Structure formats: structure tokens, C-alpha cells
Amino acid sequence: MKQSRTRSLSILFQFGGLILSLGFVTVILLLVDANPIQAFSLIWQGAFGNPTRIANVVVAWVPLALVTCGVLVTFTAGLWNIGIEGQITLGAIFTTGVIRLFLNTSVNPALVIIIAMLAGVVGGILWALLAGVLKVFGGVNEIFGGLGLNFIATALNIGLIFGAWSRPGVASMSGTEPFPEIYWLPTVGSFRFSWYSIALTLIGLVVIYFLLQNTHFGLKLKAVGKGIKSAYRLGIPTWQYMMLAFLVCGLFAGLAGALQVVAVYHRLIPAISSGYGFMGMMIGMLINYQAIWVAPVALFFAALNIGGIQLPIIMKLDSTLSGVMQGSLVLFILLMQGVQQRILGKK
Amino acid sequence: KPKAPAEEPAAPVEEPAAPVEEPAAPVEEPEEFVFGILMVGPYNDRGYSQAHYEAGLYVEEKLPGTRMIYLDSVNTADRPGTTPAQLGEELVAQGAKMVIFNSDDMKDDAIEFAKNHPEIFVIHASGDTQWPDGENYIPLDNMVNIMGRMEYGKMIAGCDAALHSETGSIGYLGPLINEETRRLASAAYLGAKYCWEEYLQLDPADLNFRVTWIGFWFNIPGFTEDPSLVAQEFINSDVDVIISGIDTTEGLIEARKAAGEGARVFSIPYDYIGACDEAPEVCLGVPWFNWGPAYLRHITNATTGNWKAVFEWNGPSWEDLNNFDTTNVGYLPGPAVDPNAAILLESFIDELAGGLNLWAGPLNLQDGTPWLAAGEFATDTQVWYLPQLLEGMEGRSE
Amino acid sequence: MSGDFILLGLAGVIASGAPIVLASIGETISERAGVTNLSLNGLIIFSGMMGFWVAVETDSLFLGFLTGALVGALVSAIVAFSSITLKQSQVAVGFILAITTRDLAYFLGNPIMGLQGPIMLSSPIPVLSQIPILGPLFFQQSIMTYASIILIFLAWFWIYKTRPGLMLQGIGEKPSAAYVRGANVGRMRYFYTILGGTLVGLAGPLFTLSVKAGWKGTITGLDGIGWIALAITIFGGWNPIRVAFGAYFFAFLQWLGLVLQSSWTFIPSQVLQVAPFPLMILTLLLVNLGNTEWVARLLATLPDGVRERVKKLIRSLRSQAPAALGTPFERE
Amino acid sequence: MNIEFKKINKHFGAVHANVDIDFSINSGTIYGILGENGAGKSTLMKILSGFIQPDSGEILLDGQQVRIDSPADAIKFGIGMLHQDPLDFPPMLVIDNFIVGQGGKFLLSHKTVIKEFQELQDQFGFALDPYTYVDTLTVGERQQLEILRLLWLGAGVLILDEPTTGISVQQKEKLFAALKVLAKQGKTIIFVSHKLEDVEIMCDQVAILRKGQLVGEVVAPYNINQLVEMMFGKQIVINEPKSRVTDEIVFELENFSVEQYPITIENVHFRMRAGEVIGLAGMEGSGQDVLLRACAGLLRPVSGRVIVNQKDLTGKTYHDFMRHGVAFLPASKLEEGLVPELTLAEHFTLVTEHKKQLFIDKPFFQNKTKQKIDDYRIVGQPETPVEALSGGNQQRASLSMLKDSLSIILLEHPTRGLDIESAMYMWDKLKERCAGCTSIFFISADLEEIIRYSDRILVFFSGHVSEPQDSSKISLEQLGQMIGGKGWDRTLTDEETYEAISHP
Ligand SMILES: Nc1ncnc2c1ncn2[C@@H]1O[C@H](COP(=O)(O)OP(=O)(O)OP(=O)(O)O)[C@@H](O)[C@H]1O
Ligand SMILES: Nc1ncnc2c1ncn2[C@@H]1O[C@H](COP(=O)(O)OP(=O)(O)OP(=O)(O)O)[C@@H](O)[C@H]1O
Ligand SMILES: [Mg+2]
Ligand SMILES: [Mg+2]
């Protein structure tokens, strides 16, 4: 009884956070002389207005959901894996590298795609483990190790695109030479999404849900995250589990990066990680690290990103409004959590 | 309607439902022609993208019944998870019958889009895929390539710089290294060298033309050189005119600062006719793009059924370099131009108008490899695909 | 290469390092009080945009800087409120703000792109600027650069040489002990977080009104600076002098990269640009190695004499974060 | 200064820590506050020193009603408190610790302050070096520093919360002498303790608290039995534990040396038999915790060997030790023993071996947890997060999580923070295990506990370890002297004790 009361109270506070963030965005819109209702409905239309748009939302949802899955694992282990952007990038780089390797061979393209994606996963894992090694054996806080590794990963990426892997003669921001279509992950009709990426994402979601909710592994990770010393005393090999958390997160990030290459861009591009890593971390905070919410909230964020495209076309507003909406939502919900704890704690 | 689509081989690709079902059609004024522009930067960047945006406004004004829609900041950093091809479809969903891709970076997407949407007219600005002589020829009936011959603008900029340099050191603030940026930097060098020798009667050995690449079209902390520092470094090492090849105006700003502190430094920005406004007191002029006339022509062709897939590399209008209706590239002298130099610059422009070709042999590449023999003139493809900087220029070629 | 040219280059390094100095010392102050302000990256962009905007509208550099400072104070007040009053995770709130304020800056700053704004020029100090070497290096800078240099010593002096500074160390180290010594821990943390944020906020306009004058939206070239400043704070071990050294070192490598670009063609130009990051990681490694268990174990196997010496070395390198950094203070 | 408490009440959630406390203290006296663990002593003192605020009630100083909202206020009124754990800044210099928080010139100048610091400490015969770092001082020295600091601030009332835990005999003597001097000067000293002997020699008068209530005030001289009864509400009957030592050797240290700054322990030889209980006695920071952790594999020895059940585990990790039947229960439960925010059921899931099972069998662990809760009389549910358990129940939970078949249990302060009943329950459970041939190695600050439950005792004095002492042959006084560094000649060899135990 008491529990259900605090539950409904907490929903009330979350709702309050939502209202506040909507209010905040409305004020911002009024400030720039725009009609908020029109803006909101445009975003909705832009995300779900027709099948193509829904398909595009799904395309953005795939990496976002995957990355969020990974981030939840590191969050559970008490780690701030800010290096995830770099892990996505490395996933993409490894995938591209492998496809380039097989480009003019007779190896079955399907096989090449599979090997390339595995390589991408390995790339993500390696980069994550590097942050892990720095943390575990070097005492370098994962936030700063990860930030540094992000910069290095991006530099490596740009270096490859403009250097070793540049298109003949024209190094360009458009990325490396696109692969022949046989190396593309097949998409559905004229839509841009692929059943394969969706299937992989759904598998990832299910795996993470059960991993964190119902397995000994998940419980041990949680123990490491909540009290590392105690966890060690209770017999959990803590540094190994931290490394495992990095590994799993790197796996998801690498997979996301690989899919960006084989399913979306068909080449390596400069901003391949697309900020999905950071966005995934925000989603993680917003859903309070509960795996069950990953899919819908990632969909919501993806919809904001895609729907926001309509703002400049029709209202001549900058699309960064979507980012403002996402950020303020997470911020206000978090603040309301604090307010709730403060008020209820005082009773 | 274009004749082309019928022959399109890519027919099996199913049409996305969107453009057809879009309810924009029913209550509409007779035959409004909507064209969409995808711009790589912000539409109001006072640079490359704004030049396209204003060309769109120009078309709207000159050709009643047309309407522009646009999407700016089309790049993966600003629009994560999207591709220009997908964004092109968004424009189509809003009724666009033509989509203009404004950047070289959108090449692959422009092609993908053109293939998937044979009924939509596509203009790819700065591309070379419709050039039968080019190295990347991919014939597509619904696509047109347009590029301005900015080499002329850069030559004039180079001349302007040389005419104003007292130290004989000119700095070229380069973006990333590719064929386009190499040929533009080289053109500036050719212009500078010509004016230095012919008009000022100075020894070419005393002309110091340095290119420093920042590694990108604009500054990204941690990845590119800092263009402000590059400009400062130019100024510190006696450069008194900075020619900018990048999207942002650090050259101008640093010159303005140096001038404010008593130094004699000028700068020449790039891309947009209004670029001098950020620091008129040190601005010698700006080579600018005028996409309007070409857009107008091709949009008219599209509406009148005269569309033809072509590659165009359009030169300036020598009668009036800054006429919005006629020229494709221009050069607008800045407020800081010295009156005497202005006269010489005028005669240089006249010479160019009269057929002066600076891409003339003997010319060697930077490493000394002969490129043009004496008396030889470079072909368009030779210029377009220039493999190195030219001999006499300082800076990296790769 | 003439000496003059190098001197001027180094003077440029000091000028372009100035905003990073402001930001990382601001962060140092806030972290000394026990509050990590992770919002730096967005905050600098946002305050830079706002400062530029106001400066353009009013044609007043002063008002521009004032605006930047206010924005910094406001954003860091949110960090302070949520972490001190609401006891939410500092890292979470800071991270969200880093992203949100950046997007907000791009959104609101759209209409003012590419406008001509006032620029802060250098103001040489009459006599001092004539001193050879030191003159051009330190005394031909802009007022804000002077301010940033003074700030380094001021912050150092405040933290280590004054009574309130001692208490500042205390509240970051062990707030409960500071509390029984009469400190109002919550209020002081608010104060220093906001003060630190104000300094960070000044870094923004220092970019957009001087070092990288102008506002160009997403291509202004500020994205990433805040993360760098954060890293430099750690690199500097929360000591203003070392922090400033880190900031200048970063700017120096930038300069070195472009000076060497044409002569050192064997190195891809990206290398020197990214160099600060592996270096930063390496430094963090060196600084932290002494705290790790396996090093302690390894040391245990060394012969006595060597062990003592290695230990001393590691001890001298080690820089300890304020012990209570990131943790809320609860009386009971 | 005269202090008067009027109807002070303080709740912590369900706990009523202070109930209508009503009494007064006259200036110039040394006033004792007695009470068992959790009686509410610290709470009352924290209220007086402004650290926390009462729910209701008043405090009068020299007849004037005052509001003490913060330590800053308390300092203004001249009230200074020495907390149970020293509240100072370990990485700072002694002199900076002395200065911080004091009014005075804006700029720090050590010179003048040091002069006065020296003068002040000379009065009490303290000898602190102003230029060392606090983290190199002993607990006693840190106390001295705090006292000096409070006096320097002009404290007229000095509250000492259990000041004699963990300081050496000499330091204790010094402290007591200093306090007497201060009382003579007319300062009010409040002395909080549950150690009767300290109170007996120090205090002019004591107030006794029990379960948050004032049970009475007694003036010296005291009847100890009366005090005990007032403290606990009953006479405490303590059943004497039986020894269950067998012949089998389960644990051995050979030439064992270990160090952890600033303690170095060298060349310990030692054997332990199955079922044996060994107590480690010594002042806090004398090295007993270092040795205990080294025995658990948490610290690596510099030289020597550790042998557990005939296996050489030298240099292995704690987890290897665990696999060989060693378990370690640390003192601070929520930091090192239990995982905050995890429930009891989750804890039992964590510590149970699961044969390569992937998924958690929730009903199974639910039942298992219920069983353990019943077994160990833990007040809580399987869903209760451990941080919501009371201290005693956390201790019980930790104990219940130990595996059934263990060779050795290493415990840090197994009954610290427990009232006598819980403590006895703990020991019953531990002794049950001894019957099952488990050996116990424990640290305690309570010498009586050590003598009562140990078979043999190791005494520590600043890193020196005595030969094992036969607990039946050592008195409380002797042990007290030894932990203070006296009487180290009286030792037995390992073989002698073995004889003594196996053939009583
Ligand atoms: N901050 C707190 N939150 C909840 N309960 C508390 C808190 N502080 C004290 N208590 C509870 O209040 C009661 C009195 O505690 P207090 O610390 O005053 O006891 P004490 O007499 O000093 O005991 P000890 O001899 O162990 O120091 C105990 O039950 C304790 O658990
Ligand atoms: N953080 C908390 N959240 C919820 N309840 C708590 C918390 N801390 C303490 N309690 C509850 O407050 C009560 C008193 O706790 P406390 O530790 O003072 O008990 P105690 O009287 O000292 O008992 P014990 O003798 O077992 O230590 C307990 O019932 C405990 O469940
Ligand atoms: Mg107490
Ligand atoms: Mg208790």
C-alpha cells in the first residue's frame, strides 16, 4: 500500500518534470517568435506522418537503442562510459577496414558483411577495454580516459578518411568511397531500414533486459556498481566484472557503429558516431537505468531527431531545438526526482 | 516534364509512397514549381551556404510561380542519423520537384537520390559526375552539375593580394587538401605571381606564397589546426595579406585585430559577396559565388521541358564581374583596396577578360615535375584534377 | 625561423590559452569545493554566444563579458542547486547541461550568425611592454589575457595562502570537519561553484569577442574546448599553477602543429592536434599509478633501497583529488 | 559556563534517540555521560554543539536560553566538541588544521600562530610538530590537536565523545591531566563514555542515559554495580564460553612481514589450530588490522609465507583465500561488508554458489533468505535493502552470509556498536562454528571481550606483535599495560601455548 503510494507520487513528479520541460521549450519558442503548438505538431508529423518517416525514425532508433543497452550495462557497474562515442567510431572503422579488405575479392558478400560486423564489434570492444584497462590498472577515471579516447578515435577516423582511405584524389567530408551495393545490408523495399538491424536490436534489448533483471551476472554487476569494496568482500571478482561491463558496452557500441556502416551510410563518414553515445547516456539517466524502458524512450528520442527536420523546412527554425527538448526533458525529470526525494525524505 | 525518366534503367526500385500520397497537391495554385535546396552549412552562414540560399531567393523573384524550400546544416555532425538522400526525400514530401545538393560532400547521396527518384530534377553543385570528360562520369538523365569557375576569382584575389603586399609574403589559409582546394590555391598563386611580376615588376623570387592547411572547412578543436593561430602565425612571419580558403572568417578577424593594433595586414575572405562586412577596414575584396543565373536557367528548363543533363563549369561575366544576373563567379573589391592598386587590379581583370590564360606552360608541379610544357595550356580536366600545388608555392600538397 | 617569430608565436599561445585558463581555473575552484561541474563544454559555447550577442547589440565589450559571466553563474547555479540542495548526481546533471546548453546556444544563436561584433584588442602596458622577451610575451596582450594571468596567481594565492582558501580546501576534503569549524558548507559550495562557473562563463566571450572573434553557430570552433578544459583541470592536479601550465601546454602544441606542418611532412597533421589527448591520458596514468593496487604489489617485490626511491618518486607525482569531490554533504 | 538541558527530544525516523532529557551541568566540573551503545549520548552532545538540532527542548547557558543552530553558533557560545572520530583534515599540515576555521587576519601567517601554538601545547606537555601532516599522527595526537584548537578558539565548554578509545595509556594519562587543569581554570568538561573505569577516575558527577532517557545522576564516589545496573537496566549475566581447540593446524604464518604505511610488522611466526579463537589486542592503529587483512590476502606480505590448510597461499588474492575456506568480516558494514541498495535476498543470491546457472531462481533464494532471517533472528524482510537494517541486524546479516564450511573467520570488531545482548548472540553463533572446527581470528578494542572469548591473544604495540598469550593466564591489567607498551617480557612460545591448551 505504502509502495503503491510512493509509486504514484513518483509518477506525479515525473509528469511534473515533463510539464516543466515542455514549458521551458515553449518559452524558448515564444522567445524566438515561433508558434509552439505548430512546432510540436510538426515534429510529430515529421516523425510519424508517413511510412517513410516512420522508417527513418526506426533507422535512428536502431543505433540509439543498441547504444543505450550498452550504456545500461556500464551504468549498472557504476561506470560513466563517456568513451562510448569513440567505441562506436572504432566499430565503424573496423567494419569499414574489413570490407575494404575484401572489396575486390570473390568472397561471398554476405560472409564479408558478417565478418565486417564481427570486426566492428571487436573494434568497439577493444576501445572499451582500453578505457577499462586505464581505469582498472591505471587508476584513470573512465570519464577522462573515455573523453581522451573519444578525441583520439575521431582523429583516427578523420585521419583515415582524409588520409589512407581517402577517395582517389578527393579527400572529402563525404567520407570514404561508398561500397558496392552487394556489401550493403539489404533494406526493406524502398525504406532505409533493414530487418537485420532491427532483429539484432531486438535481440540486444531482450538480452540486456534479462541480463540485468534476472541473471547472476547482472546482479553481480549491480553489486559492483553499488559498492565495489563490499562486492569484492562478498567474493565477486570486481575488476573482472568492470572489464566485462566495458566489454559488453563496447560490444553494443561496436555493433551500432558497424550497422551505421553496413546498413546506413555504406561507407565511413566523419561524424559516424553521430552523438548517439551521449544521447544513449542521457536516455539511460532519463529511464533511471531500467532496461524495460530503453526501446520506447529511444524511439521517442529518435522521433525528436527525425521530426525536428521539419522545423527548418517549414518554420525556419533550427533543428537543434530537438536537442534542447531532449536535454531539458532529462534535466527536469532528474531535478524533479531530487525534489521528490527532498520532500518525501523530510516526512 | 523531363523526357528522361522513361529511359531510366533503375525502374525496378519501388517508389517510396511518400511523394505520391503527400496531400500537398489538391488545393494548389496552378503549377507552382517547388525546388528544394540542401545546404551543407547554416543558410545564414555568410559563406558558402548563404550564397546558395540567396540564389534560391533570386530564382523565386525572377521566376514567378516557383517557391524555394530548404534544409540547412545538412551534415552528419549536425543531423545525426540522417543522410542527404533521406533529407532530399523530406523536401520532396513538401512538394519539391527539384532538389539541389549544394556540396561536393553530398556527391554519393545526390547520385543515390537521383537514381531512386528519376522523376525529380537534381542539381548537384560542385559535382563532376555528369562530365563525360571527367574521371567520375556516371550518366544520369535527371542530374545537372554546376560549378563556378572560381579559379578566376582566386586569381584576381591573388593579384589583389600581391598588389597590396609590401613584404611579399602572402598566406593562404587552406581547408583540407583535395583537387578542388589545390586548384584554387594554385590559381591564387598564379594570379599573385602574374601581378607581382608584370605590374609591380618585382622579382618572383621575392614573392613568398605559403599555404597552411587547417585540415577541414572550419575549426574543430582537437582535430584541425586552429585557423586563428594559423592566421596569427602568418602575421607573425611577415605575411601581410591572408587569403582565406576556408568557410569561416578567422583570416579577416585576425587581420582586423592586427590592424587595430597598428600593423598593416589585409585579408581576402571567400564564398559570399557580403563576407567583407565582418571587417571592412582590412578587406581587400572577396571572390564570391553567384549561383542564381545557373539555377534560374536550369529551373526554367525544368519547367519548360528543356531539361538536359549536363556538366557546367561556368565562368564570370567579364562585362560586369558583380552583376547578379549574368555572372557565375565574381570578385567584389573591398573597402580597404588602395586606389592605385585598384587601377592595376582593373587592368588585370581586363586582361583576363581579354583571354589571358595563366594556366600556361611552362609550369611545374611543386615537386618539380613538369606539368605544362612551354606554350601549352592546361585543359579543363587538367585543371580540375590538379595533382599537386605548383612549383614556387610553399606548403603541403598531400 | 627568427627569434622574433617564435616570441610572437608564444605570445599568441598565451593569448589563445587565456580562455582555457579561465575555464580550467574556474573548474578547479569549483572542484576544490567538492563540486564537479561537468557542463563546461556547453557552458562555454552558450556563454560565448550570449556574450557575443549582447556585445553586438550594445557595441560594448564590457556588457558582452558581463553577460557571459552571468550565463556561467546561472548554469553553474543549476549544477549547484541540483547537487547541493537536491543531492542529485553532479556528473549526471553536469553532463546533461553540457549537451543541452550547447544545443540551446546553437538554437538561439541562429539569427546572429556572422554578424560583425566588437573585438577586444591588445592593450600593451606602457613601460613593461618594452622589456625584451618578457614584454612581447606578457605585456602586449589584451586586458582579459592579463586578467587570466593574474587569475592564475590569485587563485593559487587564495587557495594556499589565505584563511578562506584554507577553508575552501577543507570543504572539498572533509565537509563535516569544515562544518564543525563553523563553515556553512552548503552555502560555500554554492558560492564557489557559482564563482567557478562565472569564470568559465567568461571564457565564452573571451573566445567570441577576442580569441576566435565572431559567432558562426556550429562551425564557430568551440565544440570540444570545454572537455579539454575539464581534462586540463585534472591534469593540473587542482593546483592553479599546474592547471595553467596544462592550458598553455595545450595551446603550445596547437601552435607547434601548424608551425611544423610544412617541415615535418612525415607526420600526418592530425598527430600533433590530437597529441594533447594521449599525453593527458599518460599524465593521468602517471599521476594515478601510485594509487593502484598492482603497483603497490609490484613495489613490494622490489629490494628495499630501490623501493623507497621509487615510492618517493610516485608520491611526488601523485595528485590527489579533493577527497569529498562529487559527494553531497549531509549533516546527519 | 553552566549548562542546562530542558526537555530535549530527538527522533531519527522510528528511533527516539533523546527522550525529554532534563538536567544541568555546573562550570568547573568534569561531568560524565554514561550509557550503553545507542543510548543517545552522542546525539545529545551533537545537539549541544550545534551539529544537529533537537526536535524540541531548550538549552540554557548560564541561565540564558540560546539557540545553537550550527557549530558556528556553538563556537560563538564557547562550546567545543571533540567528536568520536576526529573531524580534521588528514592531508593538511598540523598547523593549518589548527588555523582553519579561526577568525583572524585574511592572510595566513604561520609564524605568529606557531609561537602561540607552542606555548599552548607546552601547558599540557603535548609535543606536536606543527609542520607534519595530520595523516601521520596517531589518534591520540589528533585528539590533542583538536583540544588545542578548541581551547585556542576560547572554548569554555569542552565536550569529549569517547576520547579514550584507541589512544595509548601515556596519552590517556596526559589527556586526563590536561582535562583536570582545564577544569581548575573553570572550564566545563563533558566526558562521554561507556567505560566505567575512566568515568570513575575523571568525573565529579555523571548522568546515565538508557534508550534515550535520562535514568539518573550520580555524584562521585561511585558504586560501580549501581552504575552498571543503571546503564543496562539489569545485571548482566555473562556465560563463560568453552574452548573447543583441536590439534589440527589450519593456519600458519612463517617469518611473515607486511607493511602498510605507517605500520610495519616484521617476522611473525604463528600457528592456529582448528576451533581456536585468537584475539588481537592493541590500540587502534597498532597494526592488528594490518595483520588481519594480510591474513585474509587483502594485503600482500613483504616476505614470509601464509599457509592455510597446508596450502601455501602467499601472495594469493583474497578470493583465493576464500576458496580455501577463509572469510573476512570487516568493521564497517556498509562500506566493506554489505552492498547498499541491494536487498537481503539479493545478498544471499550473491553469496550462494550457483552451478553455472545463468538465470536467478528467485523463489529459491526468497525461501533461503527467509530461512536465514529466521535462523539469525534478523529484523527485516527478504526485500529489505540492507542500509535500512539497524547496525545490529547488519552485523547479523553479514554473519549469516558466511559459508557453512569455513576454516577460518577473520573479524574486525565483531561487536562494535552492538549492545550487550546482540554481542552475546554474535558470540554464541561464532562459538557454534568453532564447534564445527572453524577457527576465529578477531580484533576488538574491548579488552574484556578479548580475554573472555579468546583462547590465545596476540598483543600489538606500534607494529610489534607479541608472542601468543594464553588468555587464561593474563589479566585485564596486564593486557592493558601491554597494549600501552609495558610488560613485554612476559610471553609464551607457540609450543608452550599449544601445550597449555591441549593439556589443561
Ligand atoms: N543520523 C542518524 N540516523 C538515524 N539514527 C541515528 C542517527 N544518529 C543516531 N541514531 C540512532 O540514535 C540512537 C542514539 O545514538 P547515539 O549515537 O546518540 O548513541 P550513543 O549513546 O552515542 O552510542 P555509542 O556509545 O555507540 O556511541 C541510536 O539508536 C542510533 O542508531
Ligand atoms: N537508512 C535507513 N532507512 C530506513 N530505516 C532505517 C535506516 N537506518 C536505520 N533505520 C531503522 O531505524 C531503526 C534504528 O536503527 P539503529 O541502527 O539505531 O538500531 P539500534 O537500535 O541501534 O539496533 P541494533 O541494536 O540492532 O543496532 C531500525 O529499525 C532501522 O531499521
Ligand atoms: Mg556515540
Ligand atoms: Mg545501534
XYZ file of N, CA, C and O in Angstrom, chain A residues 70 73-77 79 81 128-129 217 221 239-251:
100
model
N 23.993 -0.843 -24.206
C 25.372 -0.957 -23.739
C 25.622 -0.062 -22.539
O 26.204 -0.492 -21.542
N 24.614 -1.264 -19.145
C 25.494 -2.251 -18.509
C 26.600 -1.542 -17.736
O 26.873 -1.861 -16.579
N 27.205 -0.544 -18.361
C 28.267 0.161 -17.634
C 27.683 0.983 -16.486
O 28.268 1.047 -15.417
N 26.536 1.574 -16.696
C 25.907 2.307 -15.586
C 25.666 1.365 -14.416
O 25.897 1.711 -13.258
N 25.178 0.169 -14.731
C 24.894 -0.798 -13.672
C 26.154 -1.098 -12.868
O 26.122 -1.244 -11.653
N 27.281 -1.154 -13.569
C 28.535 -1.425 -12.876
C 29.118 -0.154 -12.274
O 30.268 -0.138 -11.850
N 29.788 2.716 -13.776
C 30.805 3.351 -14.621
C 30.174 4.375 -15.551
O 29.099 4.141 -16.101
N 30.673 5.503 -18.816
C 31.415 5.186 -20.040
C 31.228 6.270 -21.089
O 30.608 6.055 -22.120
N 36.656 -0.056 -25.775
C 36.060 -0.025 -24.434
C 37.021 -0.635 -23.421
O 37.194 -0.110 -22.313
N 37.648 -1.724 -23.810
C 38.573 -2.367 -22.878
C 39.752 -1.454 -22.574
O 40.286 -1.454 -21.468
N 24.873 -12.801 -13.360
C 25.828 -11.829 -13.891
C 25.350 -10.404 -13.628
O 26.086 -9.549 -13.122
N 27.030 -7.502 -11.304
C 27.390 -6.184 -11.853
C 26.809 -5.079 -10.982
O 27.477 -4.100 -10.658
N 37.246 -6.398 -10.494
C 37.802 -5.743 -11.687
C 37.454 -6.498 -12.944
O 37.210 -5.908 -13.992
N 37.356 -7.813 -12.811
C 36.959 -8.582 -13.991
C 35.549 -8.182 -14.425
O 35.267 -8.060 -15.611
N 34.685 -7.969 -13.442
C 33.316 -7.594 -13.798
C 33.261 -6.201 -14.409
O 32.474 -5.931 -15.319
N 34.104 -5.318 -13.916
C 34.143 -3.991 -14.528
C 34.598 -4.100 -15.970
O 34.037 -3.476 -16.873
N 35.597 -4.918 -16.196
C 36.069 -5.101 -17.561
C 34.976 -5.730 -18.418
O 34.784 -5.350 -19.570
N 34.259 -6.671 -17.819
C 33.169 -7.294 -18.570
C 32.118 -6.263 -18.945
O 31.574 -6.285 -20.049
N 31.833 -5.359 -18.014
C 30.839 -4.323 -18.313
C 31.322 -3.476 -19.486
O 30.563 -3.188 -20.420
N 32.594 -3.095 -19.438
C 33.135 -2.341 -20.568
C 33.018 -3.159 -21.849
O 32.665 -2.652 -22.910
N 33.332 -4.435 -21.707
C 33.307 -5.296 -22.886
C 31.908 -5.340 -23.499
O 31.734 -5.124 -24.702
N 30.917 -5.573 -22.650
C 29.564 -5.684 -23.192
C 29.139 -4.358 -23.818
O 28.571 -4.316 -24.909
N 29.467 -3.269 -23.130
C 29.087 -1.961 -23.670
C 29.805 -1.716 -24.995
O 29.211 -1.247 -25.963
N 31.079 -2.064 -25.026
C 31.837 -1.900 -26.265
C 31.256 -2.750 -27.380
O 31.220 -2.344 -28.541
N 30.781 -3.909 -26.998
C 30.166 -4.798 -27.986
C 28.967 -4.119 -28.640
O 28.853 -4.064 -29.866
